[in-house]
């Protein structure tokens, strides 16, 4: 597995905590398409089938810890 960069990790955490692409983009101060790109790259690096699977892998690996709310 290739390591995730800080933006990919941040996007995964925001997605895991229920943020929409628009909300992720605002939090990351990037465009919506860039926020979605970070998620796609993270999923590919983790060998995930989709973004939800990427979150599950990242949680299992201890890379992120969803807070269950704003985050």
Short mmCIF file of N, CA, C and O in Angstrom, two decimals:
data_model
loop_
_atom_site.label_atom_id
_atom_site.label_comp_id
_atom_site.label_asym_id
_atom_site.label_seq_id
_atom_site.Cartn_x
_atom_site.Cartn_y
_atom_site.Cartn_z
N UNK A 1 0.84 -1.18 0.00
CA UNK A 1 0.00 0.00 0.00
C UNK A 1 0.88 1.24 0.00
O UNK A 1 1.83 1.33 0.77
N UNK A 2 0.55 2.16 -0.90
CA UNK A 2 1.25 3.45 -0.90
C UNK A 2 0.67 4.31 0.20
O UNK A 2 -0.53 4.29 0.46
N UNK A 3 1.49 5.10 0.88
CA UNK A 3 0.98 5.93 1.97
C UNK A 3 0.04 7.03 1.47
O UNK A 3 0.22 7.56 0.37
N UNK A 4 -0.96 7.34 2.28
CA UNK A 4 -1.89 8.42 1.94
C UNK A 4 -1.26 9.74 2.32
O UNK A 4 -0.58 9.85 3.33
N UNK A 5 -1.50 10.76 1.47
CA UNK A 5 -0.99 12.07 1.86
C UNK A 5 -2.00 12.73 2.79
O UNK A 5 -3.10 12.21 3.03
N UNK A 6 -1.63 13.87 3.32
CA UNK A 6 -2.44 14.53 4.34
C UNK A 6 -3.84 14.91 3.83
O UNK A 6 -4.82 14.81 4.56
N UNK A 7 -3.94 15.30 2.57
CA UNK A 7 -5.24 15.67 2.00
C UNK A 7 -6.14 14.46 1.79
O UNK A 7 -7.35 14.52 2.03
N UNK A 8 -5.56 13.36 1.34
CA UNK A 8 -6.33 12.13 1.15
C UNK A 8 -6.86 11.62 2.49
O UNK A 8 -8.02 11.23 2.60
N UNK A 9 -6.02 11.67 3.50
CA UNK A 9 -6.41 11.25 4.84
C UNK A 9 -7.51 12.15 5.40
O UNK A 9 -8.48 11.66 5.97
N UNK A 10 -7.36 13.45 5.21
CA UNK A 10 -8.36 14.40 5.69
C UNK A 10 -9.70 14.18 4.98
O UNK A 10 -10.76 14.19 5.62
N UNK A 11 -9.66 13.97 3.68
CA UNK A 11 -10.89 13.74 2.92
C UNK A 11 -11.58 12.46 3.40
O UNK A 11 -12.81 12.43 3.56
N UNK A 12 -10.82 11.41 3.64
CA UNK A 12 -11.39 10.15 4.14
C UNK A 12 -12.05 10.35 5.50
O UNK A 12 -13.15 9.85 5.74
N UNK A 13 -11.40 11.09 6.37
CA UNK A 13 -11.96 11.32 7.71
C UNK A 13 -13.26 12.13 7.61
O UNK A 13 -14.25 11.80 8.28
N UNK A 14 -13.26 13.16 6.78
CA UNK A 14 -14.47 13.97 6.62
C UNK A 14 -15.61 13.12 6.05
O UNK A 14 -16.75 13.19 6.51
N UNK A 15 -15.30 12.31 5.03
CA UNK A 15 -16.29 11.43 4.43
C UNK A 15 -16.81 10.42 5.45
O UNK A 15 -18.02 10.17 5.54
N UNK A 16 -15.91 9.87 6.25
CA UNK A 16 -16.30 8.90 7.27
C UNK A 16 -17.25 9.50 8.29
O UNK A 16 -18.07 8.81 8.88
N UNK A 17 -17.14 10.81 8.47
CA UNK A 17 -17.98 11.50 9.45
C UNK A 17 -19.20 12.16 8.81
O UNK A 17 -19.81 13.04 9.41
N UNK A 18 -19.53 11.74 7.60
CA UNK A 18 -20.79 12.13 6.98
C UNK A 18 -20.79 13.42 6.19
O UNK A 18 -21.86 13.89 5.79
N UNK A 19 -19.63 13.98 5.94
CA UNK A 19 -19.58 15.22 5.16
C UNK A 19 -19.89 14.94 3.69
O UNK A 19 -19.47 13.91 3.13
N UNK A 20 -20.60 15.87 3.07
CA UNK A 20 -20.85 15.78 1.63
C UNK A 20 -19.61 16.27 0.89
O UNK A 20 -18.71 16.87 1.49
N UNK A 21 -19.58 16.07 -0.41
CA UNK A 21 -18.45 16.54 -1.20
C UNK A 21 -18.31 18.05 -1.10
O UNK A 21 -17.20 18.58 -1.01
N UNK A 22 -19.42 18.76 -1.10
CA UNK A 22 -19.38 20.22 -0.96
C UNK A 22 -18.81 20.63 0.39
O UNK A 22 -18.00 21.56 0.48
N UNK A 23 -19.22 19.96 1.44
CA UNK A 23 -18.72 20.27 2.79
C UNK A 23 -17.25 19.93 2.92
O UNK A 23 -16.48 20.68 3.53
N UNK A 24 -16.84 18.80 2.34
CA UNK A 24 -15.43 18.42 2.36
C UNK A 24 -14.60 19.47 1.64
O UNK A 24 -13.54 19.88 2.13
N UNK A 25 -15.07 19.91 0.49
CA UNK A 25 -14.35 20.91 -0.29
C UNK A 25 -14.18 22.20 0.52
O UNK A 25 -13.09 22.78 0.54
N UNK A 26 -15.24 22.63 1.20
CA UNK A 26 -15.16 23.84 2.01
C UNK A 26 -14.16 23.66 3.15
O UNK A 26 -13.34 24.54 3.41
N UNK A 27 -14.22 22.53 3.83
CA UNK A 27 -13.31 22.26 4.95
C UNK A 27 -11.86 22.19 4.50
O UNK A 27 -10.95 22.64 5.20
N UNK A 28 -11.64 21.59 3.32
CA UNK A 28 -10.28 21.41 2.81
C UNK A 28 -9.80 22.63 2.00
O UNK A 28 -8.65 22.68 1.59
N UNK A 29 -10.73 23.55 1.74
CA UNK A 29 -10.45 24.76 0.95
C UNK A 29 -9.94 24.41 -0.46
O UNK A 29 -8.94 24.96 -0.94
N UNK A 30 -10.69 23.47 -1.07
CA UNK A 30 -10.40 23.08 -2.45
C UNK A 30 -11.73 22.99 -3.19
O UNK A 30 -12.80 23.13 -2.59
N UNK A 31 -11.69 22.74 -4.48
CA UNK A 31 -12.92 22.56 -5.26
C UNK A 31 -13.57 21.22 -4.90
O UNK A 31 -12.91 20.31 -4.37
N UNK A 32 -14.84 21.13 -5.23
CA UNK A 32 -15.57 19.88 -5.00
C UNK A 32 -14.91 18.73 -5.77
O UNK A 32 -14.74 17.63 -5.23
N UNK A 33 -14.51 18.99 -7.00
CA UNK A 33 -13.88 17.93 -7.80
C UNK A 33 -12.55 17.49 -7.20
O UNK A 33 -12.19 16.32 -7.25
N UNK A 34 -11.81 18.43 -6.59
CA UNK A 34 -10.53 18.06 -5.96
C UNK A 34 -10.79 17.22 -4.71
O UNK A 34 -10.07 16.24 -4.47
N UNK A 35 -11.81 17.56 -3.93
CA UNK A 35 -12.15 16.77 -2.75
C UNK A 35 -12.52 15.34 -3.16
O UNK A 35 -12.08 14.37 -2.54
N UNK A 36 -13.30 15.21 -4.23
CA UNK A 36 -13.67 13.90 -4.73
C UNK A 36 -12.45 13.15 -5.25
O UNK A 36 -12.33 11.93 -5.08
N UNK A 37 -11.53 13.88 -5.87
CA UNK A 37 -10.28 13.28 -6.36
C UNK A 37 -9.48 12.69 -5.20
O UNK A 37 -8.96 11.57 -5.31
N UNK A 38 -9.37 13.43 -4.10
CA UNK A 38 -8.65 12.92 -2.94
C UNK A 38 -9.24 11.59 -2.48
O UNK A 38 -8.51 10.66 -2.14
N UNK A 39 -10.56 11.50 -2.46
CA UNK A 39 -11.22 10.25 -2.04
C UNK A 39 -10.93 9.11 -3.01
O UNK A 39 -10.66 7.98 -2.59
N UNK A 40 -10.99 9.41 -4.31
CA UNK A 40 -10.72 8.36 -5.31
C UNK A 40 -9.29 7.85 -5.19
O UNK A 40 -9.05 6.64 -5.24
N UNK A 41 -8.34 8.76 -5.03
CA UNK A 41 -6.94 8.37 -4.91
C UNK A 41 -6.72 7.56 -3.64
O UNK A 41 -6.03 6.53 -3.66
N UNK A 42 -7.33 8.00 -2.54
CA UNK A 42 -7.19 7.27 -1.27
C UNK A 42 -7.74 5.85 -1.42
O UNK A 42 -7.11 4.89 -0.99
N UNK A 43 -8.89 5.73 -2.05
CA UNK A 43 -9.49 4.41 -2.25
C UNK A 43 -8.58 3.53 -3.09
O UNK A 43 -8.37 2.35 -2.77
N UNK A 44 -8.02 4.09 -4.14
CA UNK A 44 -7.12 3.32 -5.01
C UNK A 44 -5.87 2.89 -4.24
O UNK A 44 -5.45 1.73 -4.31
N UNK A 45 -5.28 3.80 -3.47
CA UNK A 45 -4.08 3.47 -2.70
C UNK A 45 -4.35 2.39 -1.66
O UNK A 45 -3.47 1.57 -1.37
N UNK A 46 -5.56 2.37 -1.10
CA UNK A 46 -5.91 1.38 -0.09
C UNK A 46 -6.39 0.06 -0.70
O UNK A 46 -6.63 -0.90 0.01
N UNK A 47 -6.54 0.03 -2.02
CA UNK A 47 -7.02 -1.17 -2.69
C UNK A 47 -8.49 -1.42 -2.44
O UNK A 47 -8.95 -2.57 -2.46
N UNK A 48 -9.24 -0.34 -2.22
CA UNK A 48 -10.67 -0.45 -1.90
C UNK A 48 -11.51 -0.51 -3.17
O UNK A 48 -11.12 0.01 -4.21
N UNK A 49 -12.69 -1.11 -3.03
CA UNK A 49 -13.62 -1.20 -4.14
C UNK A 49 -14.38 0.11 -4.36
O UNK A 49 -14.82 0.40 -5.46
N UNK A 50 -14.54 0.88 -3.29
CA UNK A 50 -15.26 2.15 -3.37
C UNK A 50 -14.87 3.00 -2.16
O UNK A 50 -14.05 2.57 -1.34
N UNK A 51 -15.48 4.17 -2.04
CA UNK A 51 -15.10 5.09 -0.96
C UNK A 51 -15.50 4.56 0.41
O UNK A 51 -14.76 4.72 1.38
N UNK A 52 -16.64 3.90 0.50
CA UNK A 52 -17.07 3.35 1.78
C UNK A 52 -16.12 2.24 2.22
O UNK A 52 -15.72 2.17 3.39
N UNK A 53 -15.73 1.41 1.29
CA UNK A 53 -14.77 0.36 1.58
C UNK A 53 -13.43 0.98 2.01
O UNK A 53 -12.76 0.46 2.92
N UNK A 54 -13.04 2.09 1.38
CA UNK A 54 -11.81 2.78 1.75
C UNK A 54 -11.86 3.25 3.20
O UNK A 54 -10.88 3.12 3.93
N UNK A 55 -13.00 3.77 3.61
CA UNK A 55 -13.15 4.21 5.01
C UNK A 55 -13.01 3.01 5.94
O UNK A 55 -12.31 3.08 6.95
N UNK A 56 -13.66 1.91 5.60
CA UNK A 56 -13.59 0.71 6.44
C UNK A 56 -12.14 0.23 6.58
O UNK A 56 -11.70 -0.11 7.68
N UNK A 57 -11.41 0.23 5.49
CA UNK A 57 -10.01 -0.19 5.52
C UNK A 57 -9.19 0.77 6.38
O UNK A 57 -8.40 0.34 7.22
N UNK A 58 -9.40 2.06 6.17
CA UNK A 58 -8.64 3.07 6.93
C UNK A 58 -8.92 2.98 8.42
O UNK A 58 -8.01 3.11 9.24
N UNK A 59 -10.17 2.74 8.79
CA UNK A 59 -10.52 2.59 10.21
C UNK A 59 -9.86 1.35 10.77
O UNK A 59 -9.25 1.37 11.84
N UNK A 60 -9.98 0.25 10.04
CA UNK A 60 -9.40 -1.02 10.49
C UNK A 60 -7.88 -0.91 10.67
O UNK A 60 -7.31 -1.50 11.58
N UNK A 61 -7.24 -0.12 9.80
CA UNK A 61 -5.79 0.06 9.88
C UNK A 61 -5.38 1.10 10.91
O UNK A 61 -4.19 1.29 11.15
N UNK A 62 -6.36 1.77 11.49
CA UNK A 62 -6.05 2.80 12.48
C UNK A 62 -5.59 4.12 11.88
O UNK A 62 -5.05 4.97 12.58
N UNK A 63 -5.83 4.30 10.58
CA UNK A 63 -5.44 5.54 9.93
C UNK A 63 -6.37 6.69 10.27
O UNK A 63 -5.95 7.84 10.31
N UNK A 64 -7.65 6.37 10.45
CA UNK A 64 -8.63 7.38 10.84
C UNK A 64 -9.51 6.80 11.94
O UNK A 64 -9.63 5.58 12.08
N UNK A 65 -10.11 7.70 12.67
CA UNK A 65 -11.04 7.31 13.72
C UNK A 65 -12.28 8.18 13.59
O UNK A 65 -12.26 9.34 13.98
N UNK A 66 -13.35 7.64 13.00
CA UNK A 66 -14.55 8.45 12.83
C UNK A 66 -15.10 8.87 14.19
O UNK A 66 -15.10 8.10 15.13
N UNK A 67 -15.52 10.11 14.25
CA UNK A 67 -16.04 10.64 15.53
C UNK A 67 -17.54 10.47 15.66
O UNK A 67 -18.08 10.71 16.72
N UNK A 68 -18.20 10.13 14.56
CA UNK A 68 -19.65 9.97 14.62
C UNK A 68 -20.40 11.27 14.57
O UNK A 68 -21.60 11.33 14.79
N UNK A 69 -19.72 12.34 14.24
CA UNK A 69 -20.35 13.66 14.15
C UNK A 69 -19.47 14.60 13.39
O UNK A 69 -18.76 14.19 12.49
N UNK A 70 -19.54 15.87 13.72
CA UNK A 70 -18.72 16.86 13.04
C UNK A 70 -17.25 16.48 13.20
O UNK A 70 -16.83 16.06 14.26
N UNK A 71 -16.49 16.66 12.15
CA UNK A 71 -15.11 16.30 12.36
C UNK A 71 -14.24 16.59 11.25
O UNK A 71 -13.15 16.36 11.12
#
